[in-house]
Short mmCIF file of C-alpha atoms and ligand atoms in Angstrom, two decimals:
data_model
loop_
_atom_site.label_atom_id
_atom_site.label_comp_id
_atom_site.label_asym_id
_atom_site.label_seq_id
_atom_site.Cartn_x
_atom_site.Cartn_y
_atom_site.Cartn_z
CA MET A 1 2.77 -0.58 120.36
CA TRP A 2 -0.99 0.04 120.18
CA LYS A 3 -1.69 1.25 123.74
CA THR A 4 -1.81 4.94 122.88
CA ILE A 5 -3.22 4.63 119.38
CA GLN A 6 -6.85 5.47 118.67
CA PRO A 7 -8.79 2.94 116.55
CA ALA A 8 -9.45 3.95 112.93
CA PRO A 9 -13.08 4.68 112.03
CA PRO A 10 -14.91 1.90 110.17
CA ASP A 11 -15.00 2.16 106.36
CA SER A 12 -18.02 4.20 105.27
CA ILE A 13 -19.17 1.49 102.82
CA LEU A 14 -17.68 -1.87 103.83
CA GLY A 15 -18.09 -1.01 107.54
CA LEU A 16 -21.82 -0.71 106.88
CA THR A 17 -21.86 -4.25 105.46
CA ASP A 18 -20.22 -5.50 108.69
CA GLU A 19 -23.03 -3.88 110.69
CA PHE A 20 -25.64 -5.31 108.30
CA ARG A 21 -24.26 -8.84 108.79
CA LYS A 22 -24.62 -8.51 112.57
CA ASP A 23 -28.20 -7.23 112.36
CA GLN A 24 -30.70 -9.93 113.49
CA ASN A 25 -33.81 -8.30 111.95
CA PRO A 26 -35.18 -10.74 109.33
CA SER A 27 -36.54 -7.79 107.31
CA LYS A 28 -33.14 -6.07 107.03
CA VAL A 29 -32.22 -4.55 103.66
CA ASN A 30 -28.72 -3.58 102.52
CA LEU A 31 -28.80 -0.63 100.13
CA GLY A 32 -25.17 0.16 100.94
CA VAL A 33 -22.28 -1.56 99.21
CA GLY A 34 -22.27 -1.64 95.40
CA VAL A 35 -22.96 -5.33 94.91
CA TYR A 36 -25.57 -6.65 92.46
CA LYS A 37 -28.38 -8.77 93.88
CA ASP A 38 -31.03 -10.65 91.96
CA ASP A 39 -34.73 -10.51 92.82
CA THR A 40 -34.25 -13.13 95.56
CA GLY A 41 -31.61 -10.92 97.21
CA ASN A 42 -28.75 -13.20 96.20
CA THR A 43 -25.51 -12.14 94.53
CA PRO A 44 -25.31 -14.87 91.91
CA VAL A 45 -22.31 -16.56 90.30
CA LEU A 46 -23.02 -15.89 86.61
CA ARG A 47 -23.72 -18.96 84.47
CA CYS A 48 -20.93 -17.98 82.07
CA VAL A 49 -18.53 -17.82 85.04
CA LYS A 50 -19.55 -21.29 86.24
CA ALA A 51 -19.03 -22.66 82.73
CA ALA A 52 -15.60 -21.03 82.39
CA GLU A 53 -14.56 -22.29 85.83
CA LYS A 54 -15.53 -25.83 84.88
CA GLU A 55 -13.40 -25.57 81.77
CA LEU A 56 -10.47 -24.17 83.74
CA VAL A 57 -10.56 -26.91 86.38
CA GLU A 58 -10.25 -29.47 83.60
CA LYS A 59 -7.56 -27.70 81.64
CA GLN A 60 -5.35 -26.05 84.23
CA LEU A 61 -1.96 -27.73 84.51
CA SER A 62 -0.12 -25.45 86.88
CA LYS A 63 -0.55 -22.77 89.51
CA SER A 64 2.91 -21.34 89.03
CA TYR A 65 3.37 -17.54 89.14
CA LEU A 66 1.87 -15.34 86.45
CA PRO A 67 4.07 -12.67 84.83
CA ILE A 68 4.29 -9.46 86.90
CA SER A 69 1.66 -7.76 84.75
CA GLY A 70 -0.55 -10.87 84.60
CA ASP A 71 -1.55 -13.20 81.79
CA PRO A 72 -1.06 -11.52 78.35
CA ALA A 73 -4.35 -13.10 77.15
CA TYR A 74 -6.12 -11.31 79.99
CA ALA A 75 -4.51 -7.97 79.12
CA GLN A 76 -5.59 -8.41 75.51
CA ALA A 77 -9.15 -9.25 76.52
CA VAL A 78 -9.29 -6.22 78.84
CA GLN A 79 -8.07 -3.87 76.11
CA GLY A 80 -10.65 -5.22 73.66
CA LEU A 81 -13.42 -4.59 76.15
CA VAL A 82 -12.27 -1.27 77.59
CA LEU A 83 -10.92 0.38 74.42
CA GLY A 84 -13.01 -1.51 71.84
CA GLY A 85 -11.56 -4.28 69.67
CA ALA A 86 -11.19 -2.02 66.63
CA SER A 87 -9.49 0.77 68.56
CA GLU A 88 -6.61 2.55 66.84
CA VAL A 89 -4.89 2.58 70.26
CA ILE A 90 -4.63 -1.21 70.21
CA ALA A 91 -3.49 -1.36 66.57
CA ALA A 92 -0.79 1.25 67.26
CA GLY A 93 0.35 -0.54 70.43
CA ARG A 94 -0.01 2.62 72.45
CA ALA A 95 -1.64 1.03 75.49
CA VAL A 96 -0.29 -1.36 78.10
CA THR A 97 -2.38 -3.26 80.63
CA ALA A 98 -1.57 -4.98 83.91
CA HIS A 99 -3.94 -7.25 85.81
CA ALA A 100 -4.48 -5.67 89.24
CA PRO A 101 -6.42 -6.94 92.29
CA GLY A 102 -9.83 -5.37 91.60
CA GLY A 103 -10.68 -1.84 90.54
CA THR A 104 -9.32 -0.55 93.85
CA GLY A 105 -5.97 -2.30 93.27
CA ALA A 106 -5.88 -0.92 89.72
CA LEU A 107 -6.49 2.64 90.93
CA ARG A 108 -3.75 2.29 93.52
CA VAL A 109 -1.17 0.79 91.14
CA GLY A 110 -1.82 3.62 88.65
CA ALA A 111 -1.64 6.18 91.46
CA ASP A 112 1.71 4.81 92.66
CA LEU A 113 3.01 4.85 89.08
CA ILE A 114 2.06 8.50 88.58
CA HIS A 115 3.44 9.46 91.97
CA LYS A 116 6.82 7.98 91.09
CA PHE A 117 7.32 10.73 88.49
CA SER A 118 4.84 13.47 89.43
CA SER A 119 4.76 13.59 93.21
CA GLN A 120 3.93 17.32 93.17
CA ALA A 121 0.86 16.85 90.97
CA LYS A 122 -2.56 17.22 92.56
CA VAL A 123 -5.34 14.73 92.03
CA TRP A 124 -8.78 16.20 91.26
CA VAL A 125 -11.90 14.20 92.09
CA SER A 126 -15.53 14.99 91.39
CA SER A 127 -17.67 16.54 94.11
CA PRO A 128 -18.92 14.13 95.33
CA THR A 129 -16.98 10.98 94.52
CA TRP A 130 -16.58 7.39 95.72
CA ALA A 131 -15.20 7.80 99.27
CA ASN A 132 -12.29 5.47 98.60
CA HIS A 133 -10.88 7.71 95.84
CA ASN A 134 -9.77 10.07 98.59
CA GLY A 135 -8.27 7.18 100.55
CA ILE A 136 -6.46 5.61 97.58
CA PHE A 137 -4.90 8.77 96.12
CA GLY A 138 -4.17 10.10 99.61
CA ALA A 139 -2.38 6.88 100.55
CA ALA A 140 -0.32 7.15 97.35
CA GLY A 141 0.90 10.52 98.64
CA PHE A 142 -1.18 12.97 96.61
CA GLU A 143 -2.88 16.13 97.69
CA ILE A 144 -6.55 15.94 96.64
CA GLU A 145 -8.73 18.70 95.20
CA ARG A 146 -12.36 18.71 94.02
CA TYR A 147 -14.06 19.85 90.85
CA ALA A 148 -17.79 20.68 90.67
CA TYR A 149 -19.98 17.84 89.42
CA TYR A 150 -23.37 17.22 91.04
CA ASN A 151 -26.02 19.86 91.60
CA PRO A 152 -28.19 18.83 94.59
CA GLU A 153 -30.95 21.23 93.53
CA SER A 154 -31.41 19.98 89.98
CA LYS A 155 -30.35 16.44 91.02
CA GLY A 156 -28.29 16.49 87.84
CA LEU A 157 -24.90 17.43 86.47
CA ASP A 158 -23.50 20.92 86.99
CA PHE A 159 -21.63 20.88 83.69
CA ASP A 160 -20.90 24.60 83.45
CA ARG A 161 -19.27 24.73 86.85
CA MET A 162 -17.48 21.46 86.13
CA MET A 163 -15.97 22.92 82.95
CA ASP A 164 -15.02 26.13 84.77
CA ASP A 165 -13.11 24.07 87.31
CA LEU A 166 -11.49 21.79 84.71
CA GLN A 167 -10.34 24.91 82.77
CA ARG A 168 -8.30 25.97 85.76
CA ILE A 169 -6.52 22.68 86.40
CA PRO A 170 -2.81 23.02 85.65
CA VAL A 171 -0.80 20.91 83.21
CA GLY A 172 0.38 17.61 84.73
CA ASP A 173 -2.32 17.39 87.41
CA VAL A 174 -4.50 14.28 87.43
CA VAL A 175 -8.29 14.37 86.95
CA VAL A 176 -10.29 11.34 88.08
CA LEU A 177 -13.41 10.87 85.92
CA HIS A 178 -16.14 8.24 86.24
CA THR A 179 -16.50 6.77 82.75
CA CYS A 180 -20.13 5.74 83.34
CA CYS A 181 -22.53 5.09 86.24
CA HIS A 182 -21.08 7.83 88.45
CA ASN A 183 -20.53 6.64 92.00
CA PRO A 184 -22.28 7.89 94.16
CA SER A 185 -24.74 10.04 92.17
CA GLY A 186 -25.74 7.93 89.14
CA VAL A 187 -25.45 11.14 87.05
CA ASP A 188 -23.31 10.85 83.91
CA LEU A 189 -22.06 13.17 81.18
CA GLY A 190 -23.72 13.13 77.76
CA GLN A 191 -21.77 12.43 74.57
CA ASP A 192 -21.20 16.07 73.58
CA GLN A 193 -20.08 16.83 77.10
CA TRP A 194 -17.50 14.02 76.98
CA ARG A 195 -16.18 15.39 73.68
CA GLU A 196 -15.73 18.78 75.30
CA VAL A 197 -13.95 17.34 78.33
CA ALA A 198 -11.56 15.30 76.16
CA ALA A 199 -10.75 18.35 74.00
CA LEU A 200 -10.11 20.37 77.16
CA ALA A 201 -7.77 17.71 78.56
CA ALA A 202 -5.76 17.83 75.32
CA GLN A 203 -5.68 21.63 75.39
CA LYS A 204 -4.77 22.02 79.06
CA GLY A 205 -2.43 19.06 79.47
CA TRP A 206 -3.93 17.58 82.61
CA ILE A 207 -4.03 13.80 82.80
CA PRO A 208 -7.40 12.01 82.74
CA TYR A 209 -7.61 9.02 85.07
CA LEU A 210 -10.77 7.09 84.15
CA ASP A 211 -12.46 4.94 86.77
CA PHE A 212 -14.33 2.32 84.71
CA ALA A 213 -15.81 0.01 87.34
CA TYR A 214 -19.31 -0.38 85.89
CA GLN A 215 -18.93 -1.09 82.16
CA GLY A 216 -22.21 -2.57 80.93
CA PHE A 217 -24.34 -1.21 83.79
CA GLY A 218 -25.14 2.07 82.02
CA ASP A 219 -26.44 1.57 78.49
CA GLY A 220 -24.41 -1.46 77.38
CA VAL A 221 -20.81 -2.64 77.06
CA ASN A 222 -20.08 -0.75 73.81
CA GLU A 223 -22.11 2.36 74.64
CA ASP A 224 -20.46 2.72 78.05
CA ARG A 225 -16.95 3.07 76.62
CA PHE A 226 -17.84 6.28 74.77
CA ALA A 227 -15.77 8.44 77.13
CA VAL A 228 -12.71 6.22 76.75
CA GLU A 229 -12.97 6.56 72.97
CA GLN A 230 -12.99 10.35 73.19
CA PHE A 231 -9.76 10.45 75.18
CA ALA A 232 -8.21 7.87 72.82
CA ALA A 233 -9.15 10.05 69.84
CA VAL A 234 -7.27 13.11 71.08
CA GLY A 235 -4.01 11.15 71.37
CA ILE A 236 -3.03 12.12 74.92
CA ASP A 237 -1.70 10.23 77.93
CA PHE A 238 -4.45 8.80 80.13
CA PHE A 239 -5.14 5.97 82.55
CA VAL A 240 -8.06 3.55 82.83
CA ALA A 241 -8.73 1.54 85.99
CA SER A 242 -11.27 -1.16 85.12
CA SER A 243 -12.92 -3.93 87.07
CA PHE A 244 -14.74 -7.22 86.51
CA SER A 245 -16.18 -7.21 90.02
CA LYS A 246 -19.57 -5.91 88.98
CA ASN A 247 -20.05 -6.85 85.33
CA PHE A 248 -18.81 -10.43 85.79
CA GLY A 249 -19.86 -10.68 89.44
CA LEU A 250 -16.25 -11.57 90.28
CA TYR A 251 -16.21 -9.46 93.44
CA ASN A 252 -14.10 -11.71 95.63
CA GLU A 253 -11.70 -12.78 92.89
CA ARG A 254 -10.23 -9.26 92.80
CA THR A 255 -10.13 -9.04 89.03
CA GLY A 256 -9.27 -5.59 87.74
CA ALA A 257 -6.80 -3.97 85.40
CA ILE A 258 -4.82 -0.79 84.95
CA THR A 259 -4.42 0.35 81.36
CA VAL A 260 -1.97 3.12 80.54
CA VAL A 261 -2.61 4.81 77.18
CA THR A 262 0.19 6.93 75.74
CA PRO A 263 0.74 8.85 72.48
CA SER A 264 3.15 6.20 71.06
CA ALA A 265 4.16 2.54 71.34
CA GLU A 266 7.65 3.59 72.55
CA GLU A 267 6.18 5.52 75.47
CA ALA A 268 3.82 2.64 76.25
CA ALA A 269 6.81 0.30 76.60
CA VAL A 270 8.49 2.68 79.05
CA ALA A 271 5.24 2.95 81.02
CA MET A 272 5.00 -0.87 81.21
CA SER A 273 8.55 -1.20 82.55
CA HIS A 274 7.68 1.10 85.47
CA LEU A 275 4.23 -0.40 85.91
CA LYS A 276 5.93 -3.73 86.47
CA SER A 277 8.25 -2.32 89.10
CA VAL A 278 5.27 -0.81 90.97
CA VAL A 279 3.45 -4.17 90.94
CA ARG A 280 6.58 -6.13 91.92
CA THR A 281 7.10 -4.02 95.04
CA ASN A 282 3.42 -4.17 96.02
CA TYR A 283 2.22 -7.74 95.52
CA SER A 284 4.73 -9.21 93.05
CA ASN A 285 2.20 -10.54 90.55
CA PRO A 286 -1.58 -10.85 90.45
CA PRO A 287 -3.88 -13.69 91.55
CA ALA A 288 -4.75 -15.83 88.53
CA HIS A 289 -8.24 -17.24 88.86
CA GLY A 290 -10.51 -14.27 88.11
CA GLY A 291 -8.39 -13.16 85.17
CA LEU A 292 -8.45 -16.65 83.69
CA VAL A 293 -12.23 -16.76 84.06
CA ALA A 294 -12.73 -13.36 82.41
CA ALA A 295 -10.33 -14.13 79.54
CA THR A 296 -11.95 -17.53 78.97
CA ILE A 297 -15.38 -15.91 78.69
CA LEU A 298 -14.28 -13.02 76.51
CA ASN A 299 -12.38 -15.32 74.15
CA SER A 300 -15.26 -17.80 73.68
CA GLN A 301 -18.03 -16.79 71.31
CA GLU A 302 -20.61 -18.83 73.19
CA LEU A 303 -19.64 -17.71 76.70
CA HIS A 304 -19.27 -14.12 75.57
CA ALA A 305 -22.84 -14.13 74.25
CA MET A 306 -24.07 -15.74 77.47
CA TRP A 307 -22.27 -13.03 79.48
CA LEU A 308 -23.81 -10.16 77.49
CA ASP A 309 -27.20 -11.68 78.08
CA GLU A 310 -26.67 -12.07 81.84
CA LEU A 311 -25.26 -8.55 82.07
CA ALA A 312 -28.32 -7.16 80.25
CA GLN A 313 -30.55 -8.96 82.76
CA MET A 314 -28.68 -7.33 85.66
CA ARG A 315 -28.84 -3.90 84.02
CA ASN A 316 -32.55 -4.21 83.22
CA ARG A 317 -33.47 -5.39 86.71
CA ILE A 318 -31.85 -2.30 88.19
CA VAL A 319 -33.80 -0.08 85.77
CA GLU A 320 -37.00 -1.84 86.89
CA MET A 321 -36.15 -1.24 90.54
CA ARG A 322 -35.50 2.45 89.82
CA LYS A 323 -39.03 2.73 88.41
CA ALA A 324 -40.52 0.68 91.24
CA LEU A 325 -38.91 2.93 93.84
CA VAL A 326 -40.21 6.13 92.22
CA GLU A 327 -43.71 4.63 92.02
CA GLY A 328 -43.56 3.12 95.51
CA LEU A 329 -42.53 6.40 97.15
CA ALA A 330 -45.35 8.23 95.36
CA LYS A 331 -47.84 5.53 96.43
CA GLN A 332 -46.77 5.96 100.05
CA GLY A 333 -47.36 9.70 99.75
CA VAL A 334 -43.71 10.65 100.29
CA GLU A 335 -43.45 14.34 99.46
CA GLY A 336 -41.23 15.45 96.60
CA ASP A 337 -40.41 14.55 93.03
CA PHE A 338 -38.28 11.42 92.89
CA SER A 339 -38.45 11.00 89.11
CA PHE A 340 -34.71 11.76 88.89
CA ILE A 341 -34.02 8.27 90.33
CA ALA A 342 -35.44 6.68 87.18
CA LYS A 343 -33.25 8.86 84.95
CA GLN A 344 -29.93 8.01 86.58
CA ARG A 345 -27.62 5.21 85.48
CA GLY A 346 -25.86 2.28 87.11
CA MET A 347 -26.23 0.83 90.58
CA PHE A 348 -26.42 4.07 92.51
CA SER A 349 -28.59 7.03 93.13
CA PHE A 350 -28.31 9.97 95.44
CA SER A 351 -31.69 9.62 97.14
CA GLY A 352 -31.71 13.10 98.63
CA TRP A 353 -32.47 11.54 102.05
CA SER A 354 -30.77 13.44 104.83
CA ASP A 355 -28.26 11.81 107.18
CA ASP A 356 -30.97 11.99 109.85
CA VAL A 357 -33.34 9.93 107.67
CA VAL A 358 -30.51 7.51 106.81
CA GLN A 359 -29.77 7.00 110.51
CA TRP A 360 -33.46 6.54 111.36
CA LEU A 361 -33.92 3.93 108.61
CA ARG A 362 -30.99 1.98 109.98
CA ASP A 363 -31.92 2.25 113.68
CA ASN A 364 -35.64 1.62 113.24
CA ARG A 365 -36.08 -0.49 110.11
CA SER A 366 -32.66 -2.16 109.59
CA ILE A 367 -32.38 -0.50 106.18
CA TYR A 368 -28.73 0.32 105.47
CA VAL A 369 -27.91 3.35 103.29
CA VAL A 370 -24.48 4.98 102.89
CA GLY A 371 -24.08 8.34 104.69
CA GLY A 372 -24.96 11.18 102.32
CA GLY A 373 -27.94 9.18 101.02
CA ARG A 374 -26.38 6.98 98.32
CA ILE A 375 -28.57 3.96 97.65
CA ASN A 376 -27.72 0.80 95.73
CA LEU A 377 -30.82 0.10 93.63
CA ALA A 378 -29.76 -3.52 93.19
CA GLY A 379 -30.46 -4.07 96.90
CA LEU A 380 -34.17 -3.59 96.18
CA THR A 381 -36.34 -6.57 95.24
CA THR A 382 -40.02 -7.05 94.43
CA SER A 383 -40.32 -8.53 97.97
CA ASN A 384 -38.70 -5.68 99.93
CA ILE A 385 -39.67 -2.63 97.87
CA ASP A 386 -42.94 -1.98 99.76
CA TYR A 387 -41.18 -2.37 103.11
CA VAL A 388 -38.51 0.15 102.05
CA CYS A 389 -40.98 2.68 100.62
CA SER A 390 -43.22 2.58 103.69
CA ALA A 391 -40.15 2.91 105.96
CA VAL A 392 -39.01 5.98 104.01
CA ALA A 393 -42.52 7.43 104.33
CA ASP A 394 -42.41 6.85 108.13
CA ALA A 395 -38.95 8.39 108.35
CA MET A 396 -40.05 11.52 106.48
CA ARG A 397 -43.30 11.90 108.45
CA ARG A 398 -41.72 12.02 111.91
C1 LMR B 1 -19.11 0.66 96.34
O1 LMR B 1 -18.91 1.85 96.04
O2 LMR B 1 -19.99 0.31 97.12
C2 LMR B 1 -18.29 -0.40 95.69
O3 LMR B 1 -17.41 0.15 94.78
C3 LMR B 1 -17.63 -1.30 96.65
C4 LMR B 1 -16.51 -0.65 97.40
O4 LMR B 1 -15.41 -1.21 97.41
O5 LMR B 1 -16.70 0.41 97.99
#
């Protein structure tokens, strides 16, 4: 069967991690995949997660199947976090949530659900966007278009061009928006800008599909849901794909959720019936462990407080590394103004390093950066920052 078939190219992000693992250089640094690391370079199991797991091991009586959409306590916890506990959407019952395997799984389940009824719709993604958005929506059968987002000259948001593009998107098309911590640029919309985008969505009738993979990595758990609140306020249909991979460090437990918000509780019930059929034909029902851990933490006052504290530590360390990188590059005499790195939010920044520099760093210094120059700031530590800055200086000087 495979004799005449060409191998597929490696994944642009996870393929890089495979290469990094094989690299024997003891000084190697992975600034590729979006995984948090502490200052020792380790991706820790959060203390609140360990405590919840301990509790679960004691209490768990069965590993029988979960409902198709997952544990209702998990769905409730997700809605409280993503929409805000006091949200009118929750009180009115106009949202439904299914546990999906990670943020990627959530995006795909939502994409399949939309495709079931709107196969002719186009999906609009920001330029640039997370590479896998193209893969996920393409695999679900959608044609993909781009709207303007990042301005490489200003290293900031091109809001005017973005709005021009969003104005032209027809009713029923789907617009993927990064709720916070834009991947790959680290450039987010401000509050007034989000209000404008939500009003435009209501006016034009396109469907917002919010990718909310980094809640808590921007300004804080509550602050980061600002965009979600604006779409909730205008009373339209929208989707939220959320993930506990980053903010709970539950990467390999594949703990995400798809939330479908509709104008009424009746419509939400219809959406859930079809959501269940999409899940049933994909993976039947979700894995339990990560969802149980997240719900246990979110429903315990003590563990919840511990989580917020640990999340703040992760967020603050990344901010420190942003500053250290800007200072380190200046100290090494690297030409150019890199102050934009300190202004961006979340794990990522578009470094502005060319593909040639990216390749040189990998071949000569075992420093792994995603093509296009996206760097994960959490891969930097106080021990490797000088090594990275001097390598970048060498790469630029050639
Ligand atoms: C990333 O962008 O690096 C993360 O979201 C991990 C992934 O699955 O690509």
